[in-house]
Amino acid sequence: MIDKSMSGATATRTGDAALRELVRAGTGIILEQQAPSGAYPASPSFSAYSGYSWFRDGSYIADAMSAVGQIESAERFFDWCSEVLTSRADRIRHIVEESRAGRPPSDEHMMATRFLLDGAEGNDDWWDFQLDGYGTWLWALAEHHTRHGRPLDRWTDAIALTVDYLSCSWERPCYDWWEESAEQVHVSTLGCIAAGLSSIAATGHLDQPRASDASAAATNIRRRVQADGVRAGHLTKWLGTEAVDASLLALIAPMNFLDPLSPVGSETIAAIENQLTVNNGVHRYLADTYYGGGQWPLLSCFLGLAQESAGNRSRARDLLDWAASTAGDNSDLPEQVEEHLLDAVHLQPWNDRWGPSASPLLWSHAMFIRLAAALGIIPHPDRPETGPQTNDKGL
Ligand code: BGC
């Protein structure tokens, strides 16, 4: 269990003007860093990330940019994703054919999680086989389409390739959001895939057979999560464990896979508040040692989005304020901070190897912007709140 007494920080209220300034600065950083190809680099200055764009990070960044009306920036990222996919169409079709024939290709033949800014694959080894980002890009596209009424036609081929790829691959174990535990089937990965497939099907843009495949896969994923991804009343880090992981928050908000007010939704929020949150800073998972297992501002923002969607706006505002407190003098938001560490002995070895934590991390800025928009701190063209839906999302 986490020792919550170790950190002495208390919540400080940040004024709206300061929050708006951080949103303005973050939007500026994202626009400035976006490559001519449309790719969003994960972090321009961190050696291990520099020169790469992730489908996961980038899709959440595009969603945040879309939410604050930066339509062109979001669509340029979607164009980059589309090019990555359509330029590998033969490879993806081969994966799909082999998988459907019961001969799924091995992990190293599956699609990478990150690409160079020009869309090529890098040469260095990486924990590459991750499925969540492909679901998240479908979800971000569907959100953007619904939010702004923008047509999806120019991404039709890339969408079809992604739907086919995910519909036949979702059951496979793969690396998680944190690029770890490749032997497990991760519940947040499943939720990202299901959210992507069902939201793109709901746009009406898919042909009928593909829409049926997408909806069937999303339904089967939901059943699998119900059966093996819920323990002690909450979603779990992977199928069959009791542990939680803060990446699960995304399934509540903004991805709307799980109703925040359902029993499983509220237990999941409570478990992450109780087990992983110390003075508003959110850890990834209890056994985390990367950089000593610090607290991630982007995860405090995901918790804020989940709390906001559950109607707890004041709690969400505390979390946004905490994220704001991690900004450097230059307004850069880092990947993680060292205020409260889960395993301090691991910090120095990571610092010796990589240097300080990535900053700015564009994904951190994106989640900050997205939560500020959800809280109405900045005007945003998002669709009006409809409140939690009573549908099949209660698990
Ligand atoms: C994180 C990933 C992230 C990547 C780039 C890694 O350390 O585990 O979730 O996509 O950094 O930000």
Coordinates of C-alpha atoms and ligand atoms in Angstrom, one line a residue:
M1 CA 0.0 0.0 0.0
I2 CA 1.2 3.5 -0.8
D3 CA 2.7 5.6 2.1
K4 CA 0.6 8.8 1.7
S5 CA 2.4 10.5 4.6
M6 CA 5.6 11.0 2.7
S7 CA 4.5 14.1 0.7
G8 CA 3.9 17.3 2.5
A9 CA 2.4 19.2 -0.4
T10 CA -1.2 20.6 -0.1
A11 CA -3.6 21.6 -2.8
T12 CA -3.2 25.2 -3.8
R13 CA -5.8 27.0 -5.8
T14 CA -4.5 28.5 -9.1
G15 CA -6.3 31.4 -10.6
D16 CA -8.2 30.9 -13.9
A17 CA -6.0 33.4 -15.6
A18 CA -2.9 31.4 -14.8
L19 CA -4.5 28.2 -16.0
R20 CA -5.6 29.9 -19.2
E21 CA -2.0 31.1 -19.7
L22 CA -0.8 27.6 -19.3
V23 CA -3.3 26.4 -21.9
R24 CA -2.2 29.1 -24.2
A25 CA 1.5 28.2 -23.7
G26 CA 0.8 24.5 -24.2
T27 CA -1.2 25.1 -27.4
G28 CA 1.7 27.2 -28.6
I29 CA 4.3 24.5 -27.8
I30 CA 2.2 21.8 -29.6
L31 CA 1.7 24.0 -32.7
E32 CA 5.4 25.0 -32.8
Q33 CA 6.6 21.4 -32.4
Q34 CA 4.2 19.8 -34.9
A35 CA 6.3 18.6 -37.8
P36 CA 5.6 19.6 -41.4
S37 CA 4.4 16.0 -41.9
G38 CA 1.7 16.6 -39.2
A39 CA 3.4 14.3 -36.6
Y40 CA 3.4 15.5 -33.0
P41 CA 6.8 14.6 -31.5
A42 CA 6.4 13.1 -28.0
S43 CA 9.0 15.3 -26.5
P44 CA 11.5 17.4 -28.5
S45 CA 14.3 17.3 -25.9
F46 CA 14.2 13.9 -24.3
S47 CA 16.8 11.7 -25.9
A48 CA 14.9 8.5 -26.0
Y49 CA 11.8 10.1 -27.5
S50 CA 13.2 12.8 -29.7
G51 CA 12.3 12.4 -33.4
Y52 CA 9.4 10.0 -32.7
S53 CA 5.7 10.3 -32.7
W54 CA 3.4 7.8 -31.0
F55 CA -0.1 6.9 -32.1
R56 CA -1.1 7.0 -28.4
D57 CA 0.3 10.3 -27.4
G58 CA -0.5 11.9 -30.7
S59 CA -4.1 10.9 -30.8
Y60 CA -4.8 12.4 -27.3
I61 CA -2.9 15.5 -28.4
A62 CA -5.0 15.8 -31.6
D63 CA -8.2 15.3 -29.5
A64 CA -7.1 18.2 -27.2
M65 CA -6.3 20.4 -30.2
S66 CA -9.6 19.6 -31.7
A67 CA -11.4 20.4 -28.4
V68 CA -10.0 23.9 -28.4
G69 CA -10.8 24.5 -32.1
Q70 CA -7.4 23.8 -33.6
I71 CA -9.0 21.9 -36.4
E72 CA -6.2 22.1 -38.9
S73 CA -3.5 20.9 -36.5
A74 CA -5.6 17.9 -35.4
E75 CA -6.4 17.0 -39.1
R76 CA -2.7 17.3 -40.1
F77 CA -1.9 14.7 -37.4
F78 CA -4.7 12.5 -38.7
D79 CA -3.2 12.9 -42.2
W80 CA 0.2 11.7 -40.8
C81 CA -1.5 8.6 -39.2
S82 CA -3.3 7.9 -42.5
E83 CA -0.1 8.0 -44.5
V84 CA 1.7 5.7 -42.0
L85 CA -1.2 3.2 -42.4
T86 CA -1.9 3.4 -46.2
S87 CA 1.8 3.3 -47.0
R88 CA 1.8 -0.1 -45.2
A89 CA -1.5 -1.3 -46.7
D90 CA -0.1 -4.5 -48.1
R91 CA 1.5 -5.4 -44.8
I92 CA -1.7 -4.7 -42.9
R93 CA -3.8 -6.8 -45.3
H94 CA -1.3 -9.6 -45.0
I95 CA -1.6 -9.5 -41.2
V96 CA -5.4 -9.5 -41.4
E97 CA -5.5 -12.4 -43.9
E98 CA -3.1 -14.5 -41.9
S99 CA -4.9 -13.8 -38.7
R100 CA -8.3 -14.6 -40.1
A101 CA -6.8 -17.9 -41.5
G102 CA -5.7 -18.8 -37.9
R103 CA -2.0 -18.0 -38.6
P104 CA -1.5 -14.7 -36.7
P105 CA 2.0 -13.2 -37.5
S106 CA 4.4 -13.0 -34.6
D107 CA 4.7 -9.8 -32.6
E108 CA 7.6 -8.3 -34.5
H109 CA 5.6 -8.4 -37.7
M110 CA 2.7 -6.4 -36.2
M111 CA 2.5 -2.6 -36.5
A112 CA 4.8 -0.4 -34.4
T113 CA 3.7 1.9 -31.7
R114 CA 5.8 4.9 -32.8
F115 CA 7.3 6.2 -36.0
L116 CA 9.8 8.8 -37.1
L117 CA 8.3 12.2 -37.9
D118 CA 8.5 11.4 -41.6
G119 CA 6.5 8.2 -41.1
A120 CA 9.4 5.8 -41.4
E121 CA 10.3 3.2 -38.7
G122 CA 13.3 3.9 -36.6
N123 CA 16.2 1.4 -36.4
D124 CA 16.6 1.3 -32.6
D125 CA 14.9 -1.5 -30.6
W126 CA 11.7 -0.5 -28.9
W127 CA 8.8 -2.2 -27.2
D128 CA 6.9 -1.8 -30.3
F129 CA 3.9 -4.1 -30.4
Q130 CA 1.1 -2.1 -28.8
L131 CA -2.5 -2.0 -30.0
D132 CA -4.1 0.8 -27.9
G133 CA -2.9 3.7 -30.1
Y134 CA -4.7 2.4 -33.2
G135 CA -7.9 2.3 -31.2
T136 CA -7.2 5.8 -29.8
W137 CA -6.7 7.3 -33.3
L138 CA -10.1 5.9 -34.5
W139 CA -11.7 7.3 -31.3
A140 CA -10.0 10.7 -31.8
L141 CA -11.2 10.8 -35.4
A142 CA -14.7 10.0 -34.5
E143 CA -14.7 12.6 -31.7
H144 CA -13.4 15.2 -34.0
H145 CA -16.0 14.4 -36.7
T146 CA -18.8 14.6 -34.1
R147 CA -17.5 17.7 -32.5
H148 CA -17.0 19.8 -35.6
G149 CA -19.0 17.9 -38.2
R150 CA -15.9 17.4 -40.3
P151 CA -16.0 14.8 -43.1
L152 CA -14.0 11.6 -42.7
D153 CA -13.6 10.8 -46.4
R154 CA -10.0 11.6 -46.8
W155 CA -9.1 9.0 -44.1
T156 CA -11.5 6.3 -45.4
D157 CA -8.7 3.8 -46.5
A158 CA -6.7 4.3 -43.3
I159 CA -9.8 3.8 -41.2
A160 CA -10.7 0.6 -43.0
L161 CA -7.2 -0.8 -42.5
T162 CA -7.3 0.0 -38.8
V163 CA -10.7 -1.5 -38.2
D164 CA -9.6 -4.7 -40.0
Y165 CA -6.3 -4.8 -38.1
L166 CA -7.9 -4.3 -34.7
S167 CA -10.9 -6.6 -35.3
C168 CA -8.6 -9.6 -35.8
S169 CA -5.9 -8.7 -33.3
W170 CA -7.6 -7.4 -30.1
E171 CA -7.3 -10.7 -28.2
R172 CA -3.5 -10.8 -28.4
P173 CA -1.3 -9.9 -25.5
C174 CA 0.8 -6.9 -26.2
Y175 CA 2.8 -4.2 -24.4
D176 CA 0.6 -1.7 -22.4
W177 CA 0.5 2.1 -22.4
W178 CA 3.8 2.0 -20.4
E179 CA 5.4 -0.3 -22.9
E180 CA 5.6 -3.1 -20.3
S181 CA 4.3 -6.6 -19.6
A182 CA 3.9 -7.8 -23.2
E183 CA 2.7 -11.2 -22.0
Q184 CA -0.6 -9.8 -20.6
V185 CA -3.8 -8.6 -22.1
H186 CA -4.3 -5.1 -20.7
V187 CA -7.7 -3.8 -19.8
S188 CA -6.9 -0.2 -20.8
T189 CA -5.7 -1.5 -24.2
L190 CA -8.9 -3.4 -24.7
G191 CA -11.0 -0.4 -23.7
C192 CA -9.1 1.9 -26.1
I193 CA -9.7 -0.6 -28.9
A194 CA -13.4 -1.0 -28.1
A195 CA -13.9 2.7 -27.8
G196 CA -12.2 3.3 -31.2
L197 CA -14.2 0.5 -33.0
S198 CA -17.6 1.5 -31.5
S199 CA -17.2 5.2 -32.0
I200 CA -16.0 4.9 -35.6
A201 CA -18.8 2.5 -36.3
A202 CA -21.3 5.0 -34.8
T203 CA -20.2 7.7 -37.3
G204 CA -21.9 5.7 -40.1
H205 CA -18.8 6.0 -42.2
L206 CA -17.9 2.3 -42.4
D207 CA -19.3 0.0 -45.1
Q208 CA -21.9 -2.4 -43.7
P209 CA -19.7 -5.6 -43.3
R210 CA -16.9 -3.6 -41.6
A211 CA -19.4 -1.8 -39.3
S212 CA -20.7 -5.2 -38.2
D213 CA -17.1 -6.5 -37.6
A214 CA -16.2 -3.4 -35.6
S215 CA -19.4 -3.5 -33.5
A216 CA -19.0 -7.3 -32.9
A217 CA -15.4 -6.9 -31.8
A218 CA -16.3 -4.0 -29.5
T219 CA -19.1 -6.2 -28.0
N220 CA -16.8 -9.1 -27.5
I221 CA -14.2 -6.9 -25.9
R222 CA -16.8 -5.6 -23.5
R223 CA -17.8 -9.2 -22.6
R224 CA -14.2 -10.2 -22.0
V225 CA -13.6 -7.2 -19.7
Q226 CA -16.8 -8.0 -17.8
A227 CA -15.7 -11.6 -17.3
D228 CA -11.9 -11.2 -16.6
G229 CA -11.1 -7.5 -16.2
V230 CA -13.2 -6.6 -13.2
R231 CA -12.1 -7.7 -9.6
A232 CA -13.1 -6.2 -6.3
G233 CA -15.7 -4.2 -8.2
H234 CA -13.2 -2.2 -10.3
L235 CA -11.4 -2.5 -13.7
T236 CA -8.0 -4.2 -13.4
K237 CA -4.6 -3.5 -14.9
W238 CA -4.7 -6.7 -17.0
L239 CA -7.0 -9.7 -17.2
G240 CA -6.9 -11.8 -14.1
T241 CA -5.1 -9.5 -11.7
E242 CA -6.6 -7.4 -8.8
A243 CA -4.2 -4.5 -9.4
V244 CA -5.2 -1.2 -10.9
D245 CA -3.4 1.1 -13.3
A246 CA -4.1 4.8 -13.9
S247 CA -4.4 4.3 -17.6
L248 CA -7.8 2.8 -16.9
L249 CA -9.1 6.3 -16.2
A250 CA -9.1 7.1 -19.9
L251 CA -11.8 4.5 -20.4
I252 CA -14.1 6.5 -18.2
A253 CA -13.2 9.9 -19.7
P254 CA -12.6 11.1 -22.3
M255 CA -13.2 7.7 -24.1
N256 CA -16.6 7.0 -22.6
F257 CA -16.1 3.2 -22.6
L258 CA -17.4 3.0 -19.0
D259 CA -20.1 5.1 -17.4
P260 CA -18.5 7.0 -14.5
L261 CA -21.6 6.6 -12.3
S262 CA -21.9 2.8 -12.9
P263 CA -20.8 0.6 -9.9
V264 CA -17.6 -0.4 -11.8
G265 CA -16.9 3.2 -13.0
S266 CA -17.2 4.7 -9.5
E267 CA -15.2 1.8 -7.9
T268 CA -12.4 2.3 -10.5
I269 CA -12.2 6.0 -9.8
A270 CA -12.2 5.2 -6.0
A271 CA -9.5 2.5 -6.3
I272 CA -7.2 4.9 -8.3
E273 CA -7.9 7.7 -5.8
N274 CA -7.1 5.4 -2.9
Q275 CA -4.3 3.4 -4.2
L276 CA -2.4 5.6 -6.6
T277 CA -3.1 9.2 -5.7
V278 CA -1.0 11.2 -3.2
N279 CA -1.9 14.9 -2.7
N280 CA -3.4 15.1 -6.2
G281 CA -0.4 13.5 -8.0
V282 CA -1.2 10.2 -9.7
H283 CA 1.2 7.3 -10.0
R284 CA 1.0 4.9 -12.9
Y285 CA 0.7 1.7 -10.8
L286 CA 1.9 0.5 -7.4
A287 CA 4.9 -1.5 -8.5
D288 CA 6.2 1.3 -10.8
T289 CA 10.0 1.9 -10.6
Y290 CA 10.6 3.9 -13.8
Y291 CA 12.3 7.1 -12.7
G292 CA 11.6 6.0 -9.1
G293 CA 7.9 5.8 -9.8
G294 CA 7.0 9.4 -9.8
Q295 CA 3.7 11.2 -10.3
W296 CA 2.4 12.0 -13.8
P297 CA 0.6 15.3 -14.4
L298 CA -1.1 13.8 -17.4
L299 CA -2.6 11.1 -15.2
S300 CA -3.9 13.7 -12.7
C301 CA -5.6 15.3 -15.7
F302 CA -7.1 11.9 -16.7
L303 CA -8.3 11.5 -13.1
G304 CA -9.7 15.0 -13.3
L305 CA -11.6 14.2 -16.5
A306 CA -13.0 11.0 -14.9
Q307 CA -14.1 13.0 -11.8
E308 CA -15.6 15.8 -14.0
S309 CA -17.6 13.3 -15.9
A310 CA -18.8 11.8 -12.6
G311 CA -20.0 15.3 -11.7
N312 CA -17.2 16.0 -9.2
R313 CA -16.0 19.3 -10.7
S314 CA -14.3 20.7 -7.6
R315 CA -12.2 17.5 -7.3
A316 CA -11.3 17.8 -11.0
R317 CA -10.3 21.4 -10.4
D318 CA -7.9 20.4 -7.6
L319 CA -6.3 17.9 -10.0
L320 CA -5.9 20.5 -12.7
D321 CA -4.3 22.9 -10.2
W322 CA -1.9 20.3 -9.1
A323 CA -0.9 19.6 -12.7
A324 CA -0.4 23.3 -13.2
S325 CA 1.9 23.3 -10.2
T326 CA 4.3 21.0 -12.0
A327 CA 5.0 23.4 -14.8
G328 CA 8.5 24.8 -15.1
D329 CA 9.3 28.6 -15.3
N330 CA 9.0 28.3 -19.0
S331 CA 5.5 26.7 -18.8
D332 CA 6.8 23.3 -19.9
L333 CA 4.9 20.4 -18.4
P334 CA 7.0 17.3 -17.6
E335 CA 6.3 13.6 -18.0
Q336 CA 6.6 13.1 -14.3
V337 CA 7.7 14.8 -11.1
E338 CA 9.6 13.5 -8.0
E339 CA 7.5 15.0 -5.2
H340 CA 6.4 11.5 -4.1
L341 CA 8.3 8.5 -5.3
L342 CA 7.2 4.8 -5.1
D343 CA 10.8 3.5 -5.2
A344 CA 13.3 6.2 -4.7
V345 CA 16.4 4.0 -5.2
H346 CA 15.6 3.7 -8.9
L347 CA 15.7 7.5 -9.6
Q348 CA 19.4 8.0 -9.8
P349 CA 20.1 5.1 -12.1
W350 CA 17.4 6.4 -14.5
N351 CA 18.8 10.0 -14.2
D352 CA 22.3 8.7 -15.0
R353 CA 21.0 6.8 -18.0
W354 CA 18.5 9.3 -19.5
G355 CA 18.9 12.6 -17.7
P356 CA 15.9 14.5 -16.2
S357 CA 12.3 13.4 -17.0
A358 CA 11.0 14.4 -20.4
S359 CA 9.9 18.1 -20.5
P360 CA 8.0 19.4 -22.3
L361 CA 6.0 16.3 -22.8
L362 CA 3.4 17.2 -25.4
W363 CA 0.9 14.6 -24.1
S364 CA 1.1 16.3 -20.6
H365 CA 0.2 19.6 -22.2
A366 CA -2.6 17.9 -24.2
M367 CA -4.3 16.4 -21.2
F368 CA -4.0 19.7 -19.3
I369 CA -5.7 21.5 -22.2
R370 CA -8.4 18.8 -22.4
L371 CA -9.2 19.0 -18.7
A372 CA -9.2 22.8 -18.7
A373 CA -11.7 22.7 -21.7
A374 CA -13.9 20.1 -19.9
L375 CA -14.0 22.4 -16.9
G376 CA -15.0 25.4 -19.0
I377 CA -11.9 27.3 -17.9
I378 CA -11.3 28.1 -21.6
P379 CA -14.1 28.5 -24.1
H380 CA -14.2 25.5 -26.3
P381 CA -16.3 24.3 -29.2
D382 CA -16.8 20.9 -27.7
R383 CA -20.3 19.4 -27.9
P384 CA -22.6 20.3 -25.1
E385 CA -22.5 18.1 -22.0
T386 CA -25.3 15.5 -22.1
G387 CA -24.5 14.0 -18.7
P388 CA -23.7 10.3 -18.1
Q389 CA -25.5 8.0 -20.5
T390 CA -27.5 5.1 -19.4
N391 CA -26.6 2.4 -21.9
D392 CA -24.5 -0.7 -22.0
K393 CA -21.4 1.0 -20.5
G394 CA -22.1 0.1 -16.9
L395 CA -20.3 -3.3 -17.2
Ligands
BGC1 C1 5.5 6.0 -21.9 C2 4.5 5.9 -23.1 C3 4.6 7.1 -24.0 C4 6.0 7.4 -24.4 C5 6.1 8.7 -25.1 C6 6.9 6.3 -22.5 O1 7.7 6.5 -21.4 O2 5.5 4.8 -21.2 O3 3.2 5.8 -22.6 O4 3.8 6.9 -25.1 O5 6.8 7.5 -23.2 O6 5.6 9.8 -24.4

